[in-house]
mmCIF file of N, CA, C and O in Angstrom:
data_model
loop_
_atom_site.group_PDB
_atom_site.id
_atom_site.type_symbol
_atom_site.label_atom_id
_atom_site.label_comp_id
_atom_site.label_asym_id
_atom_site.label_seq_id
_atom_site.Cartn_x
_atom_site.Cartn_y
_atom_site.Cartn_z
ATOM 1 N N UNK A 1 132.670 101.193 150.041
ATOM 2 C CA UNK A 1 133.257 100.259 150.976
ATOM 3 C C UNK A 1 134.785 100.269 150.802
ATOM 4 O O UNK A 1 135.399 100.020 149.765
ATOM 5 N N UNK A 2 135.244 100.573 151.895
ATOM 6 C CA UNK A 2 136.933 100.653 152.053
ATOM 7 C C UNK A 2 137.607 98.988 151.304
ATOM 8 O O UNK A 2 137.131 97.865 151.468
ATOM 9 N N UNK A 3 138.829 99.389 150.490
ATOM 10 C CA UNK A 3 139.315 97.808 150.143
ATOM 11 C C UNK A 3 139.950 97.337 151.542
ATOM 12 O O UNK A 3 140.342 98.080 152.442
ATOM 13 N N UNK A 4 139.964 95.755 151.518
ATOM 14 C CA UNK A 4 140.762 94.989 151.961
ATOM 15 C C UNK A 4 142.405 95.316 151.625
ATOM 16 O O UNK A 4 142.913 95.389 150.506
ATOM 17 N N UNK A 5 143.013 95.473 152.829
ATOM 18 C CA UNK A 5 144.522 95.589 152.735
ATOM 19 C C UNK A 5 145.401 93.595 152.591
ATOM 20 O O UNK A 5 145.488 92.597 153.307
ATOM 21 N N UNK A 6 145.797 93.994 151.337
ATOM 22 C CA UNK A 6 146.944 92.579 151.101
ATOM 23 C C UNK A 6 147.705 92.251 152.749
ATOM 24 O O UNK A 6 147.726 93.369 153.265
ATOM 25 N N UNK A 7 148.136 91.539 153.464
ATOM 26 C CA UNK A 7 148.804 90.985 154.549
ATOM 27 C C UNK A 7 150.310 91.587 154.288
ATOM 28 O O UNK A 7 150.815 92.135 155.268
ATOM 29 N N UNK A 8 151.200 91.544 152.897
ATOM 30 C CA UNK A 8 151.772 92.533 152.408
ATOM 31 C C UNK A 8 151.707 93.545 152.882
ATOM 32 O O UNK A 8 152.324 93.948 153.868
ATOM 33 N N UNK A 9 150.816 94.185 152.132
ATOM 34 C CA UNK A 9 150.958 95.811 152.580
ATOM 35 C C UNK A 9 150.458 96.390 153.970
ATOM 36 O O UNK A 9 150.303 97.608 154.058
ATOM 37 N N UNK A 10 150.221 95.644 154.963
ATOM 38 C CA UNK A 10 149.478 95.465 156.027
ATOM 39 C C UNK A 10 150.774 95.512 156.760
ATOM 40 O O UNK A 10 150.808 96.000 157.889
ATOM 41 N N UNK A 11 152.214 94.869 155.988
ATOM 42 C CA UNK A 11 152.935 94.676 156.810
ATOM 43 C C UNK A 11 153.935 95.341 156.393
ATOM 44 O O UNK A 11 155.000 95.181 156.990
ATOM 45 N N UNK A 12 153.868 96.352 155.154
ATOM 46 C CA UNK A 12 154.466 97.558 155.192
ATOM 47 C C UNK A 12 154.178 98.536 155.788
ATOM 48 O O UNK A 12 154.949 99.442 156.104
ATOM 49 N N UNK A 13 152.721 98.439 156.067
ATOM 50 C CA UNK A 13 151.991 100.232 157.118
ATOM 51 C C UNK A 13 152.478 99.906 158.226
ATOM 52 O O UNK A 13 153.344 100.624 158.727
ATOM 53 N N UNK A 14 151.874 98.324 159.100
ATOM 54 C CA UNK A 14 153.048 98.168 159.990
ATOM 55 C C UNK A 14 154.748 99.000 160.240
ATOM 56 O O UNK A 14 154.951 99.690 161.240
ATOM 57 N N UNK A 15 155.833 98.776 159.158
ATOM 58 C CA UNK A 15 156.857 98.898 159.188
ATOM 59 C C UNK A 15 157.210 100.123 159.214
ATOM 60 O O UNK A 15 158.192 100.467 159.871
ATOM 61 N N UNK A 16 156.656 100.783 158.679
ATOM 62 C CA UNK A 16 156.948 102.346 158.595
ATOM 63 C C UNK A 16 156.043 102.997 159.790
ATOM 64 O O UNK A 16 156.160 104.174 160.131
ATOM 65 N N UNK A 17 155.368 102.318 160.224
ATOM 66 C CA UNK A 17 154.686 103.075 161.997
ATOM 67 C C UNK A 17 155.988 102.768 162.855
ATOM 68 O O UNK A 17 156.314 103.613 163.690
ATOM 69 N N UNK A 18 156.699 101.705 162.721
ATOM 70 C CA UNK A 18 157.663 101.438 163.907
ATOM 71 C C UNK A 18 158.791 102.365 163.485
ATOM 72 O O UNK A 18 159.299 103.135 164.300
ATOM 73 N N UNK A 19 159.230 102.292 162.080
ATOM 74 C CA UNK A 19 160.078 103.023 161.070
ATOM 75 C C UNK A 19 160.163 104.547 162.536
ATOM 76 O O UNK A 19 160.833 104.868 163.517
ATOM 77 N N UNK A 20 158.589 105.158 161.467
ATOM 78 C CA UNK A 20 158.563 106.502 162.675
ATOM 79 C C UNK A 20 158.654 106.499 164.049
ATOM 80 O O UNK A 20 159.568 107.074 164.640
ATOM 81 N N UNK A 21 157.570 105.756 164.724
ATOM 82 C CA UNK A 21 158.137 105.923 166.444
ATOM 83 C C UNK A 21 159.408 105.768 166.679
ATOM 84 O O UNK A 21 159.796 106.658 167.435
ATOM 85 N N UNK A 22 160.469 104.840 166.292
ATOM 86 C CA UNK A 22 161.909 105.034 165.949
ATOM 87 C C UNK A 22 162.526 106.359 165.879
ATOM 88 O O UNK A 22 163.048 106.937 166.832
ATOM 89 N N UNK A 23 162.420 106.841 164.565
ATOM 90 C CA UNK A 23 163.109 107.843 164.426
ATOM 91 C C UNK A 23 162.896 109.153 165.365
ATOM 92 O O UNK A 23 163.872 109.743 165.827
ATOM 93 N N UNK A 24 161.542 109.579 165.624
ATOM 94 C CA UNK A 24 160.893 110.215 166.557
ATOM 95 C C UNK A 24 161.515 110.064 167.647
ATOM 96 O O UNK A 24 161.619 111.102 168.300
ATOM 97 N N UNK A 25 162.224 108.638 168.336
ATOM 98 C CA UNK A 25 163.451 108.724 169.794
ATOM 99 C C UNK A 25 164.722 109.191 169.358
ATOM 100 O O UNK A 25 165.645 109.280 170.169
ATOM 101 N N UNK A 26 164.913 109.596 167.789
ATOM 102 C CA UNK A 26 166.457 109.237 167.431
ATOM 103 C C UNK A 26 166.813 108.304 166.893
ATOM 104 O O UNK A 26 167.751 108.788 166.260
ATOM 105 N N UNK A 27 166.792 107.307 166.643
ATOM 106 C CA UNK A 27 167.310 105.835 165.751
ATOM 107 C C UNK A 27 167.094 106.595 165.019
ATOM 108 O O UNK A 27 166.270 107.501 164.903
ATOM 109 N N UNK A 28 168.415 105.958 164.112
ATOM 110 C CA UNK A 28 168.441 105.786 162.904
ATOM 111 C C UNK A 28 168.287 104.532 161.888
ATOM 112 O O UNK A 28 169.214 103.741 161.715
ATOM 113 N N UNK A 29 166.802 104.397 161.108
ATOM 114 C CA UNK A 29 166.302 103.426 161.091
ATOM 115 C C UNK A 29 166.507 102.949 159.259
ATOM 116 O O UNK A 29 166.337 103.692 158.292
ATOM 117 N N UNK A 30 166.807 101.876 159.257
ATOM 118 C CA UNK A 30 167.018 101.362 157.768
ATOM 119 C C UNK A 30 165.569 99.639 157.827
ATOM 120 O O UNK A 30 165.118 98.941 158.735
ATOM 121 N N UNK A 31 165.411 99.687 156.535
ATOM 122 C CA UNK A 31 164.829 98.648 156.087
ATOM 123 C C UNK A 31 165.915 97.525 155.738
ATOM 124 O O UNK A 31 167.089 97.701 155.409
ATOM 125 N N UNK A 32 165.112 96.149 155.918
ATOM 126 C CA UNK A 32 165.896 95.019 155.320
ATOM 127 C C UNK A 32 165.772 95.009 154.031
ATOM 128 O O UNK A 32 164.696 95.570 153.826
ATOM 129 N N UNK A 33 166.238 94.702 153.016
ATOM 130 C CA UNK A 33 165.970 94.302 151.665
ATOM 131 C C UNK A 33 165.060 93.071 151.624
ATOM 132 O O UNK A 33 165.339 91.907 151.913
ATOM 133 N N UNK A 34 164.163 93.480 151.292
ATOM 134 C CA UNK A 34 163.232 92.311 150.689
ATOM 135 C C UNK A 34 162.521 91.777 152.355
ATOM 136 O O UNK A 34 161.720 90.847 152.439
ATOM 137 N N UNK A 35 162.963 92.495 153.435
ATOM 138 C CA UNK A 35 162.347 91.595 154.304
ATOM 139 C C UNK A 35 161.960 90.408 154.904
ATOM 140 O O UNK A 35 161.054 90.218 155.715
ATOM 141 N N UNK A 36 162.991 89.394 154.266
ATOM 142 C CA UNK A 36 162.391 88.032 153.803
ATOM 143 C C UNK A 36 163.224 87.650 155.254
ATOM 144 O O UNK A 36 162.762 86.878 156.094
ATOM 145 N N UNK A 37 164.677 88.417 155.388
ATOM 146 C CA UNK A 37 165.035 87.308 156.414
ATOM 147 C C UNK A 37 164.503 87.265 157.876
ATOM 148 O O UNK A 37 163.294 87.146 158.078
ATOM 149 N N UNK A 38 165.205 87.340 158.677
ATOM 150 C CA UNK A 38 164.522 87.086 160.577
ATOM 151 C C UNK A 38 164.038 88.606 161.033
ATOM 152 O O UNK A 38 163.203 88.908 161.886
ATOM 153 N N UNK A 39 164.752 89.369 160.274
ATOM 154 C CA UNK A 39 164.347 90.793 161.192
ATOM 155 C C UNK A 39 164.040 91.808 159.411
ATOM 156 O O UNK A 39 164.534 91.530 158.318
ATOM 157 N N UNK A 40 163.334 92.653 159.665
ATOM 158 C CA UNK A 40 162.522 93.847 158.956
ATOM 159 C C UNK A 40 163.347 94.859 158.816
ATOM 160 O O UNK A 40 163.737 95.280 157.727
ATOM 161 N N UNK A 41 163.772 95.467 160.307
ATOM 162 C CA UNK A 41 164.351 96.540 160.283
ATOM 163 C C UNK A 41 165.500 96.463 160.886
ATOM 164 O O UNK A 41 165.736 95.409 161.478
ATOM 165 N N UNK A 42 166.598 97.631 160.904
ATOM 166 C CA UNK A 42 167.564 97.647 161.567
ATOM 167 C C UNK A 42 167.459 98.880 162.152
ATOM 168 O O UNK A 42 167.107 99.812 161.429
ATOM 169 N N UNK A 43 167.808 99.187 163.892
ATOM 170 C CA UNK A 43 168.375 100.509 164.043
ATOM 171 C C UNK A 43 169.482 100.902 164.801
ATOM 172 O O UNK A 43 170.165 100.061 165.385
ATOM 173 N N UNK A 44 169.699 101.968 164.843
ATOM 174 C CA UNK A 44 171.032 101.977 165.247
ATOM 175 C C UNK A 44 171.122 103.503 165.851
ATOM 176 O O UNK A 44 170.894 104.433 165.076
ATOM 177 N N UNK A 45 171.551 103.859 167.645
ATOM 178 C CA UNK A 45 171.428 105.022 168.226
ATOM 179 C C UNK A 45 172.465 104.903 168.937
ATOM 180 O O UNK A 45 172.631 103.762 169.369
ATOM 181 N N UNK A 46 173.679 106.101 169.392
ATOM 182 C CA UNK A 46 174.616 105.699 170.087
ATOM 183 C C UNK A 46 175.682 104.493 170.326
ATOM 184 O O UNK A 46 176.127 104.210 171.438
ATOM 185 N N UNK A 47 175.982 103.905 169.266
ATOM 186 C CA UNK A 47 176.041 102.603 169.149
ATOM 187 C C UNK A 47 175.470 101.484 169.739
ATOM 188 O O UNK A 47 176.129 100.586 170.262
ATOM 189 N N UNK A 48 174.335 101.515 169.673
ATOM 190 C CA UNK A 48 173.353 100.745 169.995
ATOM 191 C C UNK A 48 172.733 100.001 168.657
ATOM 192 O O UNK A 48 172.521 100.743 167.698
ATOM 193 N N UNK A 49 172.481 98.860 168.536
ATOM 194 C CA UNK A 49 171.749 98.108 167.572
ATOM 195 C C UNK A 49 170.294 97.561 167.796
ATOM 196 O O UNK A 49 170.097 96.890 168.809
ATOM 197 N N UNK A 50 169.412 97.764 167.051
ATOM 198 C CA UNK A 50 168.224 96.528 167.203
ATOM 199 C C UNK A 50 168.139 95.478 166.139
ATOM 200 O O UNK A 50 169.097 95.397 165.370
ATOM 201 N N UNK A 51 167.397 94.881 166.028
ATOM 202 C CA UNK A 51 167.264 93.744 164.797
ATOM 203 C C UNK A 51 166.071 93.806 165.147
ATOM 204 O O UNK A 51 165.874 93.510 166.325
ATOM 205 N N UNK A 52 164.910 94.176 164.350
ATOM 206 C CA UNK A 52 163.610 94.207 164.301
ATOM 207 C C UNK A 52 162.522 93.292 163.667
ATOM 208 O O UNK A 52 162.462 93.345 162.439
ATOM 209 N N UNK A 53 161.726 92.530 164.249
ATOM 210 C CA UNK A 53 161.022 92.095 163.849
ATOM 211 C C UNK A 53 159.575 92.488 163.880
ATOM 212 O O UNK A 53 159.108 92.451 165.018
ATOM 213 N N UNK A 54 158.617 92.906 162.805
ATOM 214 C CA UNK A 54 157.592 93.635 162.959
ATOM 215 C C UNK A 54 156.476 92.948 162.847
ATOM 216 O O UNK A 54 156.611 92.079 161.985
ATOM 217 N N UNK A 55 155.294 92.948 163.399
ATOM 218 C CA UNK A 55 154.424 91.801 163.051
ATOM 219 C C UNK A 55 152.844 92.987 163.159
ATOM 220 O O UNK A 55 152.535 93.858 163.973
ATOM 221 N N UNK A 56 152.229 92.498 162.021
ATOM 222 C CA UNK A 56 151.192 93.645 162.076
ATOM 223 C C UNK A 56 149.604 92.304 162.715
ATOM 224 O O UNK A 56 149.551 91.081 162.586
ATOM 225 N N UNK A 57 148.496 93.357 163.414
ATOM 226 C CA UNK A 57 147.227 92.921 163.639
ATOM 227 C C UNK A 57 147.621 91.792 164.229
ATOM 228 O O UNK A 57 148.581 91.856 164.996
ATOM 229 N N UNK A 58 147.008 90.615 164.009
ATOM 230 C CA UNK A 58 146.883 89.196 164.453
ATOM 231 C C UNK A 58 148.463 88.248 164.371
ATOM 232 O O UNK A 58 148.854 87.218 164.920
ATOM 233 N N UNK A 59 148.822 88.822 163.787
ATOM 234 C CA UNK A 59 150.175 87.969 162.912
ATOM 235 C C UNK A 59 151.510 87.771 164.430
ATOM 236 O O UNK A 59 152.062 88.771 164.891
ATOM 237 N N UNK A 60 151.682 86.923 164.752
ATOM 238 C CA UNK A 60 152.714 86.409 166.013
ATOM 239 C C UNK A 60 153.669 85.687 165.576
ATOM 240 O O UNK A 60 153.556 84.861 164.670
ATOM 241 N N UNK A 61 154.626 85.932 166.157
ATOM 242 C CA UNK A 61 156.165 85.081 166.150
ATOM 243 C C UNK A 61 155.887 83.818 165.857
ATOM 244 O O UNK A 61 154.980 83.380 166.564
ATOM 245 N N UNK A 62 156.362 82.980 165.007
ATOM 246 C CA UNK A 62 157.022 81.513 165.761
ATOM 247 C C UNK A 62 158.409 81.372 166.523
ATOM 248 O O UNK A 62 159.474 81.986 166.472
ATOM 249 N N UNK A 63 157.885 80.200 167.316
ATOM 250 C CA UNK A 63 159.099 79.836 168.469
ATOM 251 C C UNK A 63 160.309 79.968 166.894
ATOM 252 O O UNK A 63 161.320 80.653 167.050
ATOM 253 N N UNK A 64 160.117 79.409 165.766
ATOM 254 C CA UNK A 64 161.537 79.555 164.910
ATOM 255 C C UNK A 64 162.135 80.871 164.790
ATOM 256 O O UNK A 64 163.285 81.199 165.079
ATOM 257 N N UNK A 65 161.202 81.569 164.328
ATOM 258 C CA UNK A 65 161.061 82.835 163.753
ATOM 259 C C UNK A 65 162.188 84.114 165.362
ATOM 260 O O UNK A 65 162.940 85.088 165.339
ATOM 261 N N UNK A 66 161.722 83.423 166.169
ATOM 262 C CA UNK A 66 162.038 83.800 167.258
ATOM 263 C C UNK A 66 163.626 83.666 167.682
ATOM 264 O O UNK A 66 164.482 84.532 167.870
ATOM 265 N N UNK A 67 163.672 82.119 167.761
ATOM 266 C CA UNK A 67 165.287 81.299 168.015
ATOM 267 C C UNK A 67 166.179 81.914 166.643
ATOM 268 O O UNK A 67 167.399 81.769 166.704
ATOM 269 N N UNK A 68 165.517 82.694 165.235
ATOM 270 C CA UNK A 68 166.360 82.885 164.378
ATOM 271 C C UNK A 68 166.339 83.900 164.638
ATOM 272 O O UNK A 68 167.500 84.178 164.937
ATOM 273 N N UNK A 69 165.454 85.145 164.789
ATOM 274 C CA UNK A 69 166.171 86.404 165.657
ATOM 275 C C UNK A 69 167.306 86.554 165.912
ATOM 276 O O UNK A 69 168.300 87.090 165.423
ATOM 277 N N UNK A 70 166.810 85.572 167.418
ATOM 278 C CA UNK A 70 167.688 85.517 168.389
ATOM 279 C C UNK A 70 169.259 85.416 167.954
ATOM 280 O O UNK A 70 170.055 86.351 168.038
ATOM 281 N N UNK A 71 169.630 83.773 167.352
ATOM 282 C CA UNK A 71 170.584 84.049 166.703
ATOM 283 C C UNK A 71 171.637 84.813 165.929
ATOM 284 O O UNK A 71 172.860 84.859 166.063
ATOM 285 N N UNK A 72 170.374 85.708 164.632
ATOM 286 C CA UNK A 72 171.458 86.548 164.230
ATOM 287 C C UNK A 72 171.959 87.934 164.641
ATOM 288 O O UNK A 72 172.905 88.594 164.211
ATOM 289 N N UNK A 73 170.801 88.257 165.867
ATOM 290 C CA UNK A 73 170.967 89.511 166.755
ATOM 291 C C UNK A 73 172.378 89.314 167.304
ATOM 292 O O UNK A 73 173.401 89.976 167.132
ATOM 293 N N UNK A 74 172.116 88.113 168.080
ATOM 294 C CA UNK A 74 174.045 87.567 168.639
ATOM 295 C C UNK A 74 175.488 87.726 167.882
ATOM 296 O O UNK A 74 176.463 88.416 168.182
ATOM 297 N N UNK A 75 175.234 86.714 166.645
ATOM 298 C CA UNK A 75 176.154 87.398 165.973
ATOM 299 C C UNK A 75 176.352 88.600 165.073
ATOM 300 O O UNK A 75 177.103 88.729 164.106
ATOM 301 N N UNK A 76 175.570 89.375 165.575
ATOM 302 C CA UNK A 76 176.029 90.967 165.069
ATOM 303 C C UNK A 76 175.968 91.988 166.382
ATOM 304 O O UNK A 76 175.798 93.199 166.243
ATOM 305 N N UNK A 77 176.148 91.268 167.821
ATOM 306 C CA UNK A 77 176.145 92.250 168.585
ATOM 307 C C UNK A 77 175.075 92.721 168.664
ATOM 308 O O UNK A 77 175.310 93.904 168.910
ATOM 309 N N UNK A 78 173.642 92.547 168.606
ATOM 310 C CA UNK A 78 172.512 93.764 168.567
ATOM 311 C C UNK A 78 171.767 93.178 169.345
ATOM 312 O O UNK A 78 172.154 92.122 169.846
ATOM 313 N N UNK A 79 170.654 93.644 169.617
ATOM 314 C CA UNK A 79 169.761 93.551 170.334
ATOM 315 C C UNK A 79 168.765 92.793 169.491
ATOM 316 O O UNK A 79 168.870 93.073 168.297
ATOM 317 N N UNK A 80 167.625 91.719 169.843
ATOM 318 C CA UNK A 80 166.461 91.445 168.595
ATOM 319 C C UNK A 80 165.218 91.952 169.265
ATOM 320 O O UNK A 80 165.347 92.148 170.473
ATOM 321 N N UNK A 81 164.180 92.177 168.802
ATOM 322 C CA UNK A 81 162.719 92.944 168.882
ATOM 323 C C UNK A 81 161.887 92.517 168.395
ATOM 324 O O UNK A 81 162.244 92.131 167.282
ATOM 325 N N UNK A 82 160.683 92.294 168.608
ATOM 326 C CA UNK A 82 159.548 92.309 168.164
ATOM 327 C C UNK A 82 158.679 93.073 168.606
ATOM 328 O O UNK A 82 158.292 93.239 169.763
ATOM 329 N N UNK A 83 158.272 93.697 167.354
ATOM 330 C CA UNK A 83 157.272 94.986 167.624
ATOM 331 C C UNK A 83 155.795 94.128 166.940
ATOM 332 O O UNK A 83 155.729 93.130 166.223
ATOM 333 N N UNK A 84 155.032 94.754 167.352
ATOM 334 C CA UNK A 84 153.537 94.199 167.008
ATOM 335 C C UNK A 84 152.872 95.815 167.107
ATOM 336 O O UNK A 84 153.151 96.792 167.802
ATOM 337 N N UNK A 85 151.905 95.560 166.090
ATOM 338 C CA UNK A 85 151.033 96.688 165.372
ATOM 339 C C UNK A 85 149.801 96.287 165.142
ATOM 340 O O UNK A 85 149.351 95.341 164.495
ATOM 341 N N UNK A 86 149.172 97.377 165.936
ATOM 342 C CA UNK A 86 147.545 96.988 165.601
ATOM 343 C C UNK A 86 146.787 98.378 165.535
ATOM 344 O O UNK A 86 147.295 99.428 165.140
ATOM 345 N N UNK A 87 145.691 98.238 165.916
ATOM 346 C CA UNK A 87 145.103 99.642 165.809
ATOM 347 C C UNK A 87 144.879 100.194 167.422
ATOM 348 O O UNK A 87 144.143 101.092 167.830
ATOM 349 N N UNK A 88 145.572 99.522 167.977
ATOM 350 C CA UNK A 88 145.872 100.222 169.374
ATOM 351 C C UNK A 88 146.769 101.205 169.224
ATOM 352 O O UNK A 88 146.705 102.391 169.547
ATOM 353 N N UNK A 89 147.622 100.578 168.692
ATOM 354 C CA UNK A 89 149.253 100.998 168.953
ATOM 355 C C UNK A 89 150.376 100.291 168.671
ATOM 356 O O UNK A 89 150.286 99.394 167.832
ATOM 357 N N UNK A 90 151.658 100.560 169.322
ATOM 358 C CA UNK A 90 152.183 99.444 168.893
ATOM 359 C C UNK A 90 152.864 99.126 170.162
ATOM 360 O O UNK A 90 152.829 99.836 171.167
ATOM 361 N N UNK A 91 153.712 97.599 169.993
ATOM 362 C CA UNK A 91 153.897 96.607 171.817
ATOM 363 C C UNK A 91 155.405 96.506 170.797
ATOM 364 O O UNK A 91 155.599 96.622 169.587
ATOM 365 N N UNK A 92 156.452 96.187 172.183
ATOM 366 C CA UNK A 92 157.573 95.599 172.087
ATOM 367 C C UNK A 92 157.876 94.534 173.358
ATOM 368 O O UNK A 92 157.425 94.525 174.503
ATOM 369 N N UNK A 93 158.907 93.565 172.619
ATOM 370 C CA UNK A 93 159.089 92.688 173.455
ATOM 371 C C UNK A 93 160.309 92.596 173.145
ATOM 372 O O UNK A 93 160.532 92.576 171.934
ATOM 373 N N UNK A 94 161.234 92.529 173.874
ATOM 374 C CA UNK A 94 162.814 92.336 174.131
ATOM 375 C C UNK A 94 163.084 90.925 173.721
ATOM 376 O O UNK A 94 163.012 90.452 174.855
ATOM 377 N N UNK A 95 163.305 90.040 173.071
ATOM 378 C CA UNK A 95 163.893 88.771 173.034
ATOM 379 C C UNK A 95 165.588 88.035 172.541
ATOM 380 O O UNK A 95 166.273 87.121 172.081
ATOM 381 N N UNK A 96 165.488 88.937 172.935
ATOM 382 C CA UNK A 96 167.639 89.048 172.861
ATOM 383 C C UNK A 96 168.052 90.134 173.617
ATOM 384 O O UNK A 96 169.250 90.396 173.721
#
């Protein structure tokens, strides 16, 4: 019987699927440290920015989680994202 994946590491396989479809257009894609704050990932193409927020299976934004995006996407000029990961595939939603 296959183990149970930690929500953790559920939301590292997550990160590195978006990681790749990323790089695969070109971004150039970096991790947050520790992940802890509003966004996961950063990328950056043509001077273009994202601020990434990754959310694996069941796991959805809060309206906070969201408005703090939003925020620090603004003051750094970037764009904010939320990507969602499941075993479909993966979804984006523009929210900055």
């Amino acid at each position: 019987m296959p183990r149970k994946l930690s929500p953790y590491t559920k939301g590292i396989v997550a990160e590195r699927k978006v990681m790749k479809k990323l790089q695969e257009k070109g971004w150039l894609v970096k991790q947050s440290k520790g992940s802890r704050g509003p966004y996961d990932l950063y990328a950056l193409k043509n001077g273009r920015k994202l601020l990434i927020q990754v959310k694996s299976h069941s796991s959805r934004p809060t309206r906070r989680e969201i408005r703090k995006l939003r925020r620090v996407a603004k003051s750094k000029k970037a764009k904010a994202l939320i990507m969602h990961v499941d075993s479909s595939g993966v979804d984006s939603l523009f929210v900055y």
